[in-house]
Coordinates of C-alpha atoms in Angstrom, one line a residue:
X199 CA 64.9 73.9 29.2
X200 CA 66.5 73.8 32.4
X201 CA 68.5 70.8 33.1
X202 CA 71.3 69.4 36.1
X203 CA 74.0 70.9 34.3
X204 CA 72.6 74.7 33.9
X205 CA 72.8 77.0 36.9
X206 CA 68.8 77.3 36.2
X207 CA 68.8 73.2 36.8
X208 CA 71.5 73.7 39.7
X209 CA 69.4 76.3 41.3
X210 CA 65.9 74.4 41.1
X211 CA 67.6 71.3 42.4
X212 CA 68.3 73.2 45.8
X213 CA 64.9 75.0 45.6
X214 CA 63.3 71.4 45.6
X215 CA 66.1 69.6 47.9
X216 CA 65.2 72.7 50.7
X217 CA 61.3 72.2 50.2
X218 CA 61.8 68.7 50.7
X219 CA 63.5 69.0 54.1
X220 CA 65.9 70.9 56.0
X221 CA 69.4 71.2 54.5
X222 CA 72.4 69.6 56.7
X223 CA 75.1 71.4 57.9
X224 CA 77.3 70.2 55.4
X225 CA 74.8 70.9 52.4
X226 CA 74.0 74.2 54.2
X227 CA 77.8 74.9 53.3
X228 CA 77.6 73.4 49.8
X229 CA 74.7 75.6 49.0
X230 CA 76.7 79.2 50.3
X231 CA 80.0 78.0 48.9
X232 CA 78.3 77.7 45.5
X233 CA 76.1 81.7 46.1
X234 CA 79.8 82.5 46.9
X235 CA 81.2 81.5 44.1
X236 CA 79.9 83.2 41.2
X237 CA 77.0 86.5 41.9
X238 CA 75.4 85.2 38.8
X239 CA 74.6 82.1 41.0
X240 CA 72.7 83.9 43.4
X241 CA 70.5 86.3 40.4
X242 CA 69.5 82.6 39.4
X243 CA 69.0 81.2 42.8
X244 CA 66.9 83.9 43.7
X245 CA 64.7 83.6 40.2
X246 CA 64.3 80.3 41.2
X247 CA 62.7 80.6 44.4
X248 CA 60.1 83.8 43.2
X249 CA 58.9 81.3 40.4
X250 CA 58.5 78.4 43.6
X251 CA 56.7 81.2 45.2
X252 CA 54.5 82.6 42.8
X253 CA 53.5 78.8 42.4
X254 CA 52.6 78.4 46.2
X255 CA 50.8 81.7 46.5
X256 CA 48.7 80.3 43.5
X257 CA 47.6 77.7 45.5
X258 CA 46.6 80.0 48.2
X259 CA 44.6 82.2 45.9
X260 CA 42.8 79.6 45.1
X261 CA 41.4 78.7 48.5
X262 CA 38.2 79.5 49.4
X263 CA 39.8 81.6 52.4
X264 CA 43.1 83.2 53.2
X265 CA 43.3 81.7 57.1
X266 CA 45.9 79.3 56.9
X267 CA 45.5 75.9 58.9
X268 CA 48.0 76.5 62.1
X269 CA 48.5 72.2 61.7
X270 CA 49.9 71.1 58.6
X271 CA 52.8 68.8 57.3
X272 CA 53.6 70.9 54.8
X273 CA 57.9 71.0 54.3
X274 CA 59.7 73.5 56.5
X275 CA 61.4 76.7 54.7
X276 CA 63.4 77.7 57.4
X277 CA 66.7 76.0 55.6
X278 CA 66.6 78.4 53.0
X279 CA 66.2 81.6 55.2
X280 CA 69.2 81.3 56.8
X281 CA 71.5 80.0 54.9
X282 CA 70.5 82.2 51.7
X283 CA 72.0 85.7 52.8
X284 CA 70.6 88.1 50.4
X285 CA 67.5 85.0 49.0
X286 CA 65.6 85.7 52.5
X287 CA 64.0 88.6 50.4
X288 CA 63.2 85.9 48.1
X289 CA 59.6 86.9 47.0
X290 CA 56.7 87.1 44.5
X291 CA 56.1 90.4 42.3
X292 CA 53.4 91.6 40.5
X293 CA 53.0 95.1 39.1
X294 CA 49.8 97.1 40.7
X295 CA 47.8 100.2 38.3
X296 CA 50.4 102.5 39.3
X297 CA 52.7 100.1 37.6
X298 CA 54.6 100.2 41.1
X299 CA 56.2 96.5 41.8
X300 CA 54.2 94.7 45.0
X301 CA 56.1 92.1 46.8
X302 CA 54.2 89.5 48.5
X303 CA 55.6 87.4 51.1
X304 CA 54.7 84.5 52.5
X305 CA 55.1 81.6 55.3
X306 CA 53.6 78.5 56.4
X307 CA 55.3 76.5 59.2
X308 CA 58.4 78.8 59.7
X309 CA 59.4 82.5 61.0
X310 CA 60.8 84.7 57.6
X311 CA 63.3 87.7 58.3
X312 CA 63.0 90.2 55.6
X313 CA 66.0 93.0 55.5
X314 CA 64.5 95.5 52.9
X315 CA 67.1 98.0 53.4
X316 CA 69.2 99.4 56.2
X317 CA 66.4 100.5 58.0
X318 CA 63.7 98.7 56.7
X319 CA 63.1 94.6 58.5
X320 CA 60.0 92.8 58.4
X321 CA 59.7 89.8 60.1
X322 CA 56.8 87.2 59.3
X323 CA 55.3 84.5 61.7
X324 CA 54.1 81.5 60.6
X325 CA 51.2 81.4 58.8
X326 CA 51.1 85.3 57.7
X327 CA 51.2 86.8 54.0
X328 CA 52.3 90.4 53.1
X329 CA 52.2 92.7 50.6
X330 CA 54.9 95.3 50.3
X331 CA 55.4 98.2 48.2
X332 CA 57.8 101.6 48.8
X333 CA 55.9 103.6 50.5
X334 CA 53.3 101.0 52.5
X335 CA 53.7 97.6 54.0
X336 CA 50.2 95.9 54.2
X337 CA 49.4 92.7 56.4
X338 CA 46.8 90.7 54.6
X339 CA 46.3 87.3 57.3
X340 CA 48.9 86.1 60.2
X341 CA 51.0 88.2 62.3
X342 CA 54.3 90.3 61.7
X343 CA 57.1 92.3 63.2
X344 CA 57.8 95.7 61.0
X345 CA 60.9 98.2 61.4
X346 CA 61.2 101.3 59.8
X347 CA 60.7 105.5 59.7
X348 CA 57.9 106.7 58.0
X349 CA 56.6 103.6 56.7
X350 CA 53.0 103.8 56.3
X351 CA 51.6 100.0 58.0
X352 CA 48.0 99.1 56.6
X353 CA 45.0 96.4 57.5
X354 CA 42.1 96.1 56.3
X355 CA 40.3 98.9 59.1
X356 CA 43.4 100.4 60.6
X357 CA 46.4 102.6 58.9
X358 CA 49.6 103.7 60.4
X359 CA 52.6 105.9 60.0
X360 CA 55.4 104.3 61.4
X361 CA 58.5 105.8 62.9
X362 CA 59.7 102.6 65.0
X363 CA 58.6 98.8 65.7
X364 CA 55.4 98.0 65.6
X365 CA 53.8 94.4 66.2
X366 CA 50.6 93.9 64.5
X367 CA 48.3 90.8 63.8
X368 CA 45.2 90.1 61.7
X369 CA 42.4 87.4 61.3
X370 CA 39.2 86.4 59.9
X371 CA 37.5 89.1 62.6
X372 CA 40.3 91.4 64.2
X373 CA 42.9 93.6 63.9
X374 CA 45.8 94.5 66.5
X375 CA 48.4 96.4 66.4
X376 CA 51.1 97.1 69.8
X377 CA 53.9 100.1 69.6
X378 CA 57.1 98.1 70.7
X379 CA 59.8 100.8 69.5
X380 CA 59.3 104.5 68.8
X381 CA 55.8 106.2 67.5
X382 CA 53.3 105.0 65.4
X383 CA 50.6 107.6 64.3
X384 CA 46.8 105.8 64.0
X385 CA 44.9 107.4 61.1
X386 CA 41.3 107.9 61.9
X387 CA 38.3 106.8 59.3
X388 CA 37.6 110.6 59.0
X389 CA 40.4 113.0 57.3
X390 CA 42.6 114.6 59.8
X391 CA 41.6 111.9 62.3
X392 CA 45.1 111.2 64.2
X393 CA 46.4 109.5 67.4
X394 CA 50.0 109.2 68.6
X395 CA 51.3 106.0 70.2
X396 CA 54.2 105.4 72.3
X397 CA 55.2 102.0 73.3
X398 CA 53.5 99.9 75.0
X399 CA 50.1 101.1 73.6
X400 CA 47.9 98.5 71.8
X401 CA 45.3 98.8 69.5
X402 CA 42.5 96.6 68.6
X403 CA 39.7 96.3 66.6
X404 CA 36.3 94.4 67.6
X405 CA 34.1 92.4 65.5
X406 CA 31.9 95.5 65.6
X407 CA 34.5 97.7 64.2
X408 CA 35.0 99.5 67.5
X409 CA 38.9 100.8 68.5
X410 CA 39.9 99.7 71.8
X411 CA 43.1 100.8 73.7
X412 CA 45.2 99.1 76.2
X413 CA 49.0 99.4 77.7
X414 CA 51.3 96.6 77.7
X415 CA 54.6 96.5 80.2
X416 CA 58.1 95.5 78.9
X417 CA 58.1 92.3 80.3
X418 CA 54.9 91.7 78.1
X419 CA 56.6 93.2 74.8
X420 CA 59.6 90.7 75.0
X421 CA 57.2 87.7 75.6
X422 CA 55.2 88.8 72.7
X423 CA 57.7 89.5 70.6
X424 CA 60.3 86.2 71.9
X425 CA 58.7 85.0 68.3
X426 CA 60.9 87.3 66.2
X427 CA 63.7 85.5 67.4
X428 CA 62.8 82.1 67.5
X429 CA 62.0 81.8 71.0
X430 CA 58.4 81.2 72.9
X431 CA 58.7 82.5 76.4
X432 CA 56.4 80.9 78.9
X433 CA 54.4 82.5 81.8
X434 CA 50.9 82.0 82.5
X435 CA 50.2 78.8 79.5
X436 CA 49.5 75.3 80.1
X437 CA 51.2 72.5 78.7
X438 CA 48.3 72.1 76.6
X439 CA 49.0 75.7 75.2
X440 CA 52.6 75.6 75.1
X441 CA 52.1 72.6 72.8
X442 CA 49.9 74.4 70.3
X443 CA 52.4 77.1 70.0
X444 CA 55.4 74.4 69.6
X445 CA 53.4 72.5 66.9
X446 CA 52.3 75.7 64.7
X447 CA 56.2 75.6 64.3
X448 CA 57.4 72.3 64.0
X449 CA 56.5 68.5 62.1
X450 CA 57.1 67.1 64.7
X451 CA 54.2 67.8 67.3
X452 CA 53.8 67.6 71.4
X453 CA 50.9 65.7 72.8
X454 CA 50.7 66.5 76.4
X455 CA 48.9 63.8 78.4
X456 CA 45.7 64.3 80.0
X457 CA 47.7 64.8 83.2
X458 CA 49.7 66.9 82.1
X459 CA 47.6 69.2 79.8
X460 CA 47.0 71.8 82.6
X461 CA 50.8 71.9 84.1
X462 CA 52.2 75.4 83.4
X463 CA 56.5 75.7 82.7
X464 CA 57.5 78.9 82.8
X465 CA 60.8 79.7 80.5
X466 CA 62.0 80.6 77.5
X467 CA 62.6 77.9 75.0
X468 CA 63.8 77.7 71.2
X469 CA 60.8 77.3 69.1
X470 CA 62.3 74.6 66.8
X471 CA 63.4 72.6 69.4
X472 CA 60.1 71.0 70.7
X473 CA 62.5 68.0 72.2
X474 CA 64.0 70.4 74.3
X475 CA 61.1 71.1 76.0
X476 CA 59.5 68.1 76.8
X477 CA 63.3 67.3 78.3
X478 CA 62.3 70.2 80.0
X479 CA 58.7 68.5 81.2
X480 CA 60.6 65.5 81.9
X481 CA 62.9 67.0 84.7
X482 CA 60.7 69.7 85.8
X483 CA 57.4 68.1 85.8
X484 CA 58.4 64.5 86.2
X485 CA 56.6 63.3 82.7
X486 CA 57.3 60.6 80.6
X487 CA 58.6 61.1 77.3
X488 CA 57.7 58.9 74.5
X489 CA 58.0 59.8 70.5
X490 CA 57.2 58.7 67.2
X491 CA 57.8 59.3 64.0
X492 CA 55.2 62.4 64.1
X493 CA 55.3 62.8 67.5
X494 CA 56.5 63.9 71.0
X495 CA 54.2 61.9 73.7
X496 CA 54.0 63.8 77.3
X497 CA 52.9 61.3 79.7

């Protein structure tokens, strides 16, 4: 039995302090002063967090579907991510019929950076599980950022053999996938079916199961991909938009007046700083700010 004393109980009391709420700079430093200190301390840290996430996913299994709700107060992760080093692979393994080891990731109201190896990064956006094994990354709900050389990318209608970024995203009733680095190869439904893209060129798949094929700029690829880096940049969206993407991220959300709600800011903001941005509205826009304890009034 795990108790205060034990690295196990030392370990789960930081696992439960960062679910709680997000560490403070000095705890941040308690918490890699103590990884630092002894590399059995981060084999049990790491332990610690699967078991947390092999408990969440439960919860998720057991929902009736896998869309996640885009507003929820559930406690941001994003604490442990970065101050973890080598725990932001932290994970959940089960062993498939080949007996190979799946890693499933996870996220809710936070952005998760995954360096597999050298090569290898997956980054998750909010809301998004994956399953990972050696040879195939596949995205079962949300939206992810994938690096790598022949790494075979799969959803549920569409496979790919990836040599390069790609960007791809998945609900209830699409697919997408967009080339942002390199090649990607598209693997038809028949055998020796097989397309090349280059970057820029996006994929999607209709409700009726149709492939359709578009090209994207640069300028597009860095706003759809400002994500990956914690940043939302701002073109053509309303206030009323911009605030849905701010509050998929954050506990604190915007509520842009009826005034307001069809105002567009152009920019590129921090994602976890919704105060910034209705600062932003404030000067720019000449709004009235006005908060609470679960929200950021734009008046």
């Amino acid at each position: 039995m795990a108790t205060e004393d034990t690295l196990d109980g030392v370990a789960a009391n930081w696992v439960a302090r960062i679910d709680r709420r997000p560490l403070t700079q000095h705890e941040q430093q308690e918490l890699q002063d103590w990884l630092d200190a002894d590399i059995r301390h981060k084999g049990v840290f790491l332990r610690s967090q699967a078991i947390w996430h092999a408990t969440d996913r439960a919860k998720l299994l057991y929902s009736p579907t896998l869309s996640l709700p885009q507003r929820t107060h559930m406690p941001s992760r994003r604490a442990f991510f970065s101050t973890a080093v080598a725990a932001s692979v932290a994970a959940f393994f089960v062993p498939t019929k080949s007996s190979e080891a799946s890693t499933y990731y996870s996220t809710h109201k936070n952005i998760l950076k995954c360096q597999i190896t050298k090569q290898r990064q997956i980054i998750l956006d909010c809301a998004t599980q994956v399953k990972d094994k050696s040879e195939q990354t596949s995205l079962v709900v949300g939206r992810c950022f994938i690096t790598d050389t022949q790494r075979c990318v799969k959803m549920h209608t569409t496979r790919f053999l990836l040599d390069g970024s790609l960007l791809v995203a998945k609900g209830p009733s699409y697919e997408s996938a967009v080339v942002i680095a390199g090649t990607a190869v598209l693997h038809g439904q028949k055998l020796g079916e097989r397309k090349r893209l280059t970057p820029g060129v996006q994929v999607t798949t209709t409700p009726q199961g149709k492939l359709h094929f578009s090209n994207l700029d640069q300028e597009t690829l860095d706003r759809w991909t400002a994500w990956t880096q914690g940043q939302v940049s701002l073109a053509t969206e309303t206030l009323s938009e911009a605030a849905d993407i701010f509050n998929r991220y954050n506990q604190k959300q915007l509520v842009p007046s009826f005034r307001l709600a069809d105002m567009r800011l152009s920019g590129l903001f921090d994602l976890n700083r919704p105060d910034v941005f209705a600062s932003a509205v404030k000067a720019i826009l000449g709004g009235h700010v006005r908060e609470d304890t679960h929200h950021i009034f734009l008046e």
